[in-house]
Amino acid sequence: ASGNDGLGLKTVVIDPGHGGKDPGAPGKTRATSEKHIVLAISKLFGDKIKAAYPDVEVVYTRSTDVFVELKERARIATKNNADLFISIHCNSNDNSKAFGASAHILGPKSNNPKNSSGYFAKSRSVAQRENSVMMLEDDYKTAYQDFDPDMPESVIGNSLLWSANYANSLMFAAEYDACIHKAPYRVSNYTGIHQDVFYLLWATNMPSALLELGFMSNPADYAVLSSADGQEKIAQSLFDAFCRYKTKFDASLNVQSAPIIQESDSDKEKEISTPSEVTSTYCGT
């Protein structure tokens, strides 16, 4: 539930991954390392939400190039009573041919039906890399002593809460997967929705997803991620997914959810009655 009055999705926490002493995946220049790319896209994404939904509070875990501990990122989401937590990252792989975007939600590893095919191994390697950021923190052994991704009881301490959040986490991940593959990416064997044990998702108590926006290690993906045009397209895809998710989320609570768009020839704002009118050409309905 949100801290704001009324029902519906009222608060979204956007978490640009890495930052400060943690650059994330490297780019061809310092200015195009993962930490800078995800921050730029996160801000574009957040601005779109603010413009379309003035009643939705957008909170960033970081808005500058600073290092924020994993537990602090989760605390920010909880403190602000977020209705949705979105952690934004870029992927990387030793194989430069690996490409595409993916969505990751919290789920028990033993329940993945594709474990034997190697599908889950790819997802787990992403989780291991993102979780390893905690080792940059001074007191990580103490701070994260209760977190053990190999212990099912550690992953799902409250099965009822996890089940409720799982359905909505999956719904948002599905919207993102649909929108990001309209543009700018093609589907690959790395894309889709994966489940594994990410600390950030484990430590939050609301619907949440960790999104990989593409591979820094793939030349084609990197060209999109590092360009202004590519970042705008990705931000638009994120926004389209958010619109579609919010419409469904609010509908489940019998709340009307109509974004506000600006007319191209004036500053006048108008309400639109159906979500299909606000979704972009990148996603559609």
Short mmCIF file of C-alpha atoms in Angstrom, two decimals:
data_model
loop_
_atom_site.label_atom_id
_atom_site.label_comp_id
_atom_site.label_asym_id
_atom_site.label_seq_id
_atom_site.Cartn_x
_atom_site.Cartn_y
_atom_site.Cartn_z
CA ALA A 1 0.00 0.00 0.00
CA SER A 2 1.16 3.52 -0.70
CA GLY A 3 1.81 6.22 1.83
CA ASN A 4 -0.35 8.58 -0.22
CA ASP A 5 -4.10 8.86 0.25
CA GLY A 6 -6.27 6.66 -1.92
CA LEU A 7 -5.83 3.37 -3.69
CA GLY A 8 -3.87 2.57 -6.81
CA LEU A 9 -0.21 2.84 -7.70
CA LYS A 10 0.92 6.05 -6.00
CA THR A 11 4.66 5.62 -5.41
CA VAL A 12 7.34 4.10 -7.62
CA VAL A 13 10.97 3.78 -6.56
CA ILE A 14 13.45 3.76 -9.44
CA ASP A 15 16.85 2.34 -8.56
CA PRO A 16 19.70 3.19 -10.98
CA GLY A 17 22.23 0.42 -10.33
CA HIS A 18 25.83 0.89 -9.19
CA GLY A 19 27.30 4.41 -8.84
CA GLY A 20 30.30 6.12 -7.29
CA LYS A 21 33.15 3.68 -6.64
CA ASP A 22 31.12 0.95 -8.33
CA PRO A 23 31.05 1.67 -12.10
CA GLY A 24 29.23 -1.53 -13.06
CA ALA A 25 29.96 -2.91 -16.51
CA PRO A 26 32.60 -0.86 -18.35
CA GLY A 27 31.94 1.16 -21.49
CA LYS A 28 34.36 2.42 -24.10
CA THR A 29 34.76 5.58 -22.02
CA ARG A 30 34.23 6.42 -18.36
CA ALA A 31 31.23 8.52 -19.32
CA THR A 32 29.56 5.47 -20.83
CA SER A 33 30.08 3.00 -18.01
CA GLU A 34 26.98 1.23 -16.74
CA LYS A 35 26.51 3.53 -13.74
CA HIS A 36 26.15 6.61 -15.97
CA ILE A 37 23.94 4.96 -18.57
CA VAL A 38 21.42 3.57 -16.11
CA LEU A 39 21.24 6.90 -14.25
CA ALA A 40 20.52 8.82 -17.46
CA ILE A 41 17.82 6.35 -18.54
CA SER A 42 16.30 6.26 -15.06
CA LYS A 43 15.89 10.03 -15.05
CA LEU A 44 14.31 10.04 -18.50
CA PHE A 45 11.95 7.30 -17.36
CA GLY A 46 11.06 9.10 -14.15
CA ASP A 47 10.41 12.38 -15.95
CA LYS A 48 7.93 10.64 -18.24
CA ILE A 49 6.03 9.25 -15.27
CA LYS A 50 5.94 12.65 -13.56
CA ALA A 51 4.59 14.33 -16.69
CA ALA A 52 1.88 11.74 -17.33
CA TYR A 53 0.89 10.97 -13.73
CA PRO A 54 1.20 14.07 -11.51
CA ASP A 55 -0.30 12.13 -8.60
CA VAL A 56 2.41 9.46 -8.69
CA GLU A 57 5.46 10.08 -6.52
CA VAL A 58 8.73 9.12 -8.22
CA VAL A 59 11.59 8.37 -5.83
CA TYR A 60 15.16 7.64 -6.91
CA THR A 61 17.60 5.64 -4.80
CA ARG A 62 20.27 7.88 -6.29
CA SER A 63 20.08 10.92 -8.57
CA THR A 64 23.83 11.55 -8.86
CA ASP A 65 27.00 9.50 -9.28
CA VAL A 66 27.22 8.20 -5.72
CA PHE A 67 27.63 4.74 -4.21
CA VAL A 68 24.50 3.54 -2.42
CA GLU A 69 24.63 0.31 -0.43
CA LEU A 70 22.23 -2.45 -1.42
CA LYS A 71 20.54 -2.47 1.98
CA GLU A 72 20.05 1.31 1.74
CA ARG A 73 18.40 0.99 -1.67
CA ALA A 74 15.94 -1.53 -0.21
CA ARG A 75 15.42 0.70 2.84
CA ILE A 76 14.52 3.67 0.60
CA ALA A 77 11.83 1.60 -1.11
CA THR A 78 10.40 0.40 2.18
CA LYS A 79 10.59 3.83 3.86
CA ASN A 80 8.66 5.41 1.00
CA ASN A 81 6.00 2.67 1.03
CA ALA A 82 6.63 2.02 -2.65
CA ASP A 83 3.94 0.30 -4.67
CA LEU A 84 6.55 -0.75 -7.24
CA PHE A 85 10.34 -1.04 -7.07
CA ILE A 86 12.32 -1.04 -10.33
CA SER A 87 16.08 -1.62 -10.29
CA ILE A 88 17.75 -0.70 -13.58
CA HIS A 89 20.97 -2.28 -14.83
CA CYS A 90 22.95 -3.25 -17.93
CA ASN A 91 24.15 -6.77 -18.58
CA SER A 92 27.62 -7.99 -19.58
CA ASN A 93 29.04 -11.29 -20.77
CA ASP A 94 32.37 -12.76 -21.85
CA ASN A 95 30.61 -13.73 -25.06
CA SER A 96 30.25 -10.50 -27.03
CA LYS A 97 27.54 -12.12 -29.17
CA ALA A 98 25.15 -12.27 -26.20
CA PHE A 99 22.51 -9.56 -26.62
CA GLY A 100 19.10 -8.40 -25.53
CA ALA A 101 17.19 -7.15 -22.50
CA SER A 102 15.81 -9.25 -19.66
CA ALA A 103 13.63 -8.96 -16.57
CA HIS A 104 14.42 -10.62 -13.24
CA ILE A 105 12.04 -11.26 -10.36
CA LEU A 106 12.44 -12.99 -7.01
CA GLY A 107 11.76 -16.70 -7.07
CA PRO A 108 13.06 -19.94 -5.59
CA LYS A 109 15.70 -21.55 -7.77
CA SER A 110 14.47 -25.08 -7.13
CA ASN A 111 11.09 -24.31 -8.67
CA ASN A 112 12.40 -23.21 -12.06
CA PRO A 113 11.14 -25.68 -14.67
CA LYS A 114 13.93 -24.83 -17.12
CA ASN A 115 16.79 -25.44 -14.71
CA SER A 116 18.15 -28.42 -16.63
CA SER A 117 18.34 -26.53 -19.93
CA GLY A 118 20.86 -23.97 -18.72
CA TYR A 119 18.28 -21.19 -18.83
CA PHE A 120 18.44 -20.75 -15.09
CA ALA A 121 22.23 -20.84 -14.99
CA LYS A 122 22.25 -17.67 -17.09
CA SER A 123 19.85 -15.98 -14.70
CA ARG A 124 21.82 -17.08 -11.66
CA SER A 125 25.06 -15.68 -13.07
CA VAL A 126 23.34 -12.30 -13.33
CA ALA A 127 22.15 -12.55 -9.74
CA GLN A 128 25.62 -13.49 -8.53
CA ARG A 129 27.13 -10.48 -10.29
CA GLU A 130 24.55 -8.02 -8.99
CA ASN A 131 24.66 -9.45 -5.46
CA SER A 132 28.47 -9.21 -5.41
CA VAL A 133 28.18 -5.42 -5.19
CA MET A 134 27.57 -5.88 -1.46
CA MET A 135 31.23 -6.87 -1.04
CA LEU A 136 32.21 -3.26 -1.76
CA GLU A 137 30.59 -2.31 1.54
CA ASP A 138 32.73 -2.15 4.67
CA ASP A 139 30.48 -4.26 6.92
CA TYR A 140 28.95 -6.56 4.34
CA LYS A 141 29.57 -9.78 6.29
CA THR A 142 27.55 -8.45 9.21
CA ALA A 143 24.96 -6.49 7.24
CA TYR A 144 24.01 -9.39 5.00
CA GLN A 145 24.50 -12.34 7.34
CA ASP A 146 20.80 -13.26 7.13
CA PHE A 147 20.86 -13.41 3.34
CA ASP A 148 21.69 -16.81 1.89
CA PRO A 149 20.51 -17.30 -1.72
CA ASP A 150 21.00 -21.06 -1.39
CA MET A 151 18.56 -21.39 1.50
CA PRO A 152 14.89 -21.47 0.41
CA GLU A 153 13.73 -20.37 3.87
CA SER A 154 16.02 -17.34 3.55
CA VAL A 155 14.47 -16.42 0.23
CA ILE A 156 10.83 -16.69 1.19
CA GLY A 157 10.52 -15.90 4.88
CA ASN A 158 6.92 -14.81 4.48
CA SER A 159 5.33 -16.98 1.83
CA LEU A 160 2.01 -15.10 1.81
CA LEU A 161 3.68 -11.74 1.25
CA TRP A 162 5.98 -13.21 -1.40
CA SER A 163 3.06 -14.82 -3.23
CA ALA A 164 1.10 -11.56 -3.33
CA ASN A 165 4.07 -9.60 -4.64
CA TYR A 166 5.11 -12.34 -7.05
CA ALA A 167 1.99 -12.02 -9.18
CA ASN A 168 2.41 -8.26 -9.62
CA SER A 169 6.18 -8.51 -10.07
CA LEU A 170 5.58 -11.01 -12.84
CA MET A 171 2.93 -8.78 -14.42
CA PHE A 172 5.30 -5.78 -14.56
CA ALA A 173 8.16 -7.94 -15.85
CA ALA A 174 5.91 -9.24 -18.62
CA GLU A 175 4.93 -5.71 -19.67
CA TYR A 176 8.59 -4.68 -19.76
CA ASP A 177 9.54 -7.75 -21.75
CA ALA A 178 6.81 -7.00 -24.30
CA CYS A 179 7.64 -3.30 -24.64
CA ILE A 180 11.44 -3.45 -24.73
CA HIS A 181 11.31 -5.95 -27.57
CA LYS A 182 9.12 -3.78 -29.76
CA ALA A 183 12.08 -1.38 -29.77
CA PRO A 184 14.97 -1.13 -29.61
CA TYR A 185 15.89 -4.80 -29.11
CA ARG A 186 15.39 -8.16 -30.73
CA VAL A 187 14.52 -11.25 -28.71
CA SER A 188 17.45 -13.54 -27.90
CA ASN A 189 18.02 -16.62 -25.77
CA TYR A 190 19.11 -14.32 -22.93
CA THR A 191 15.90 -12.29 -22.95
CA GLY A 192 12.60 -13.00 -21.26
CA ILE A 193 11.62 -13.20 -17.60
CA HIS A 194 13.97 -14.93 -15.18
CA GLN A 195 13.59 -15.69 -11.50
CA ASP A 196 16.37 -15.94 -8.97
CA VAL A 197 17.53 -14.63 -5.64
CA PHE A 198 18.62 -11.00 -5.92
CA TYR A 199 19.24 -9.33 -2.57
CA LEU A 200 17.47 -6.15 -3.68
CA LEU A 201 14.31 -8.06 -4.54
CA TRP A 202 14.53 -10.25 -1.44
CA ALA A 203 14.87 -7.25 0.87
CA THR A 204 11.93 -5.26 -0.52
CA ASN A 205 8.33 -5.89 0.51
CA MET A 206 6.51 -4.76 -2.61
CA PRO A 207 6.21 -5.82 -6.26
CA SER A 208 9.68 -5.45 -7.71
CA ALA A 209 11.85 -6.30 -10.68
CA LEU A 210 15.48 -5.94 -11.68
CA LEU A 211 15.75 -5.00 -15.34
CA GLU A 212 18.78 -5.59 -17.55
CA LEU A 213 18.55 -3.07 -20.41
CA GLY A 214 20.98 -4.79 -22.76
CA PHE A 215 24.56 -6.03 -22.94
CA MET A 216 27.38 -3.54 -22.56
CA SER A 217 29.62 -6.25 -23.99
CA ASN A 218 27.65 -6.49 -27.25
CA PRO A 219 28.56 -3.81 -29.85
CA ALA A 220 25.00 -3.41 -31.14
CA ASP A 221 23.45 -3.22 -27.67
CA TYR A 222 26.18 -0.86 -26.48
CA ALA A 223 25.51 1.48 -29.41
CA VAL A 224 21.90 1.75 -28.26
CA LEU A 225 22.70 2.06 -24.55
CA SER A 226 25.34 4.76 -25.03
CA SER A 227 23.45 6.98 -27.49
CA ALA A 228 20.96 9.71 -26.64
CA ASP A 229 18.46 8.30 -29.14
CA GLY A 230 18.83 4.79 -27.77
CA GLN A 231 18.41 5.96 -24.18
CA GLU A 232 15.25 7.83 -25.12
CA LYS A 233 13.81 4.73 -26.81
CA ILE A 234 14.62 2.56 -23.80
CA ALA A 235 13.10 5.12 -21.41
CA GLN A 236 9.98 5.22 -23.58
CA SER A 237 9.73 1.43 -23.50
CA LEU A 238 10.06 1.51 -19.71
CA PHE A 239 7.35 4.14 -19.52
CA ASP A 240 5.04 2.17 -21.83
CA ALA A 241 5.47 -0.86 -19.59
CA PHE A 242 4.75 1.26 -16.51
CA CYS A 243 1.56 2.65 -18.10
CA ARG A 244 0.29 -0.78 -18.97
CA TYR A 245 1.15 -2.18 -15.55
CA LYS A 246 -0.40 0.74 -13.66
CA THR A 247 -3.61 0.46 -15.68
CA LYS A 248 -3.94 -3.24 -14.78
CA PHE A 249 -2.84 -2.72 -11.18
CA ASP A 250 -5.32 0.10 -10.61
CA ALA A 251 -8.08 -1.81 -12.38
CA SER A 252 -7.61 -4.67 -9.94
CA LEU A 253 -8.45 -2.16 -7.21
CA ASN A 254 -11.27 -0.54 -9.21
CA VAL A 255 -9.28 2.68 -9.55
CA GLN A 256 -9.42 4.84 -12.67
CA SER A 257 -5.93 5.40 -14.10
CA ALA A 258 -5.79 7.95 -16.91
CA PRO A 259 -2.41 9.46 -17.81
CA ILE A 260 -2.19 13.12 -18.74
CA ILE A 261 -0.50 13.93 -22.04
CA GLN A 262 0.48 17.29 -23.43
CA GLU A 263 -0.82 18.50 -26.75
CA SER A 264 1.95 19.06 -29.24
CA ASP A 265 0.79 22.56 -30.19
CA SER A 266 0.18 24.01 -26.75
CA ASP A 267 0.90 23.64 -23.07
CA LYS A 268 -2.66 22.59 -22.41
CA GLU A 269 -3.01 19.23 -20.66
CA LYS A 270 -5.83 16.84 -21.32
CA GLU A 271 -6.94 13.54 -19.86
CA ILE A 272 -7.31 10.51 -22.02
CA SER A 273 -9.80 7.80 -21.24
CA THR A 274 -8.06 4.67 -22.46
CA PRO A 275 -4.52 3.37 -21.90
CA SER A 276 -4.14 2.57 -25.60
CA GLU A 277 -3.94 6.28 -26.38
CA VAL A 278 -0.89 6.84 -24.24
CA THR A 279 1.21 3.83 -25.19
CA SER A 280 3.91 4.75 -27.67
CA THR A 281 4.71 3.40 -31.08
CA TYR A 282 7.46 1.38 -29.44
CA CYS A 283 5.03 -0.82 -27.53
CA GLY A 284 1.43 -0.31 -28.48
CA THR A 285 -1.43 -2.07 -26.79
#
